[in-house]
């Protein structure tokens, strides 16, 4: 599997997690999906590029939600 394909798969896992669970911290997404923080960050980039993700800082916590 290429890095691009793998990143797309990770982005899909993140999207499905947020669709089911709503807004969540990056740490929670990584922990509950079993993805590494590096994979989550790449997936965030993918989803952000597609305009499907909202990233907000709440204090020091980066929160993710779907548009």
CSV table of C-alpha atoms in Angstrom, one decimal:
chain,number,residue,atom,x,y,z
A,1,UNK,CA,0.0,0.0,0.0
A,2,UNK,CA,1.4,3.4,-0.9
A,3,UNK,CA,1.7,6.2,1.6
A,4,UNK,CA,-1.0,8.2,-0.2
A,5,UNK,CA,-3.4,5.2,-0.1
A,6,UNK,CA,-2.6,4.5,3.5
A,7,UNK,CA,-3.3,8.2,4.4
A,8,UNK,CA,-6.6,8.0,2.6
A,9,UNK,CA,-7.6,5.0,4.6
A,10,UNK,CA,-6.6,6.7,7.9
A,11,UNK,CA,-8.6,9.8,6.9
A,12,UNK,CA,-11.6,7.5,6.3
A,13,UNK,CA,-11.2,6.0,9.8
A,14,UNK,CA,-11.0,9.5,11.3
A,15,UNK,CA,-14.1,10.6,9.4
A,16,UNK,CA,-16.1,7.6,10.5
A,17,UNK,CA,-15.0,8.1,14.1
A,18,UNK,CA,-16.0,11.7,14.1
A,19,UNK,CA,-19.3,11.0,12.3
A,20,UNK,CA,-20.2,8.5,15.0
A,21,UNK,CA,-18.8,10.3,18.1
A,22,UNK,CA,-18.9,14.0,17.3
A,23,UNK,CA,-16.2,16.5,18.2
A,24,UNK,CA,-13.2,14.9,19.8
A,25,UNK,CA,-9.6,15.8,20.7
A,26,UNK,CA,-6.8,14.6,18.6
A,27,UNK,CA,-5.5,12.4,21.5
A,28,UNK,CA,-9.0,10.8,21.9
A,29,UNK,CA,-9.2,10.1,18.2
A,30,UNK,CA,-5.8,8.5,18.2
A,31,UNK,CA,-6.4,6.5,21.4
A,32,UNK,CA,-9.9,5.2,20.4
A,33,UNK,CA,-9.0,4.4,16.8
A,34,UNK,CA,-5.7,2.8,17.6
A,35,UNK,CA,-4.0,5.1,15.1
A,36,UNK,CA,-0.6,6.7,15.9
A,37,UNK,CA,-0.6,10.4,16.4
A,38,UNK,CA,1.5,10.8,13.2
A,39,UNK,CA,-1.1,8.9,11.2
A,40,UNK,CA,-3.9,11.0,12.8
A,41,UNK,CA,-2.0,14.2,11.8
A,42,UNK,CA,-1.6,13.0,8.2
A,43,UNK,CA,-5.3,12.1,8.2
A,44,UNK,CA,-6.2,15.6,9.5
A,45,UNK,CA,-4.3,17.1,6.7
A,46,UNK,CA,-6.1,15.0,4.1
A,47,UNK,CA,-9.6,15.8,5.5
A,48,UNK,CA,-8.7,19.5,5.9
A,49,UNK,CA,-7.5,19.7,2.3
A,50,UNK,CA,-10.9,18.2,1.2
A,51,UNK,CA,-12.7,20.8,3.3
A,52,UNK,CA,-14.4,18.1,5.5
A,53,UNK,CA,-12.9,19.0,8.9
A,54,UNK,CA,-13.0,21.8,11.4
A,55,UNK,CA,-10.0,22.1,13.8
A,56,UNK,CA,-10.3,24.4,16.8
A,57,UNK,CA,-8.1,25.0,19.8
A,58,UNK,CA,-10.0,24.9,23.1
A,59,UNK,CA,-7.4,26.1,25.5
A,60,UNK,CA,-4.5,23.8,24.7
A,61,UNK,CA,-6.6,21.0,23.3
A,62,UNK,CA,-7.0,20.6,19.5
A,63,UNK,CA,-10.6,19.6,18.8
A,64,UNK,CA,-11.7,18.0,15.6
A,65,UNK,CA,-15.2,17.9,14.1
A,66,UNK,CA,-16.8,17.4,10.7
A,67,UNK,CA,-18.1,20.3,8.7
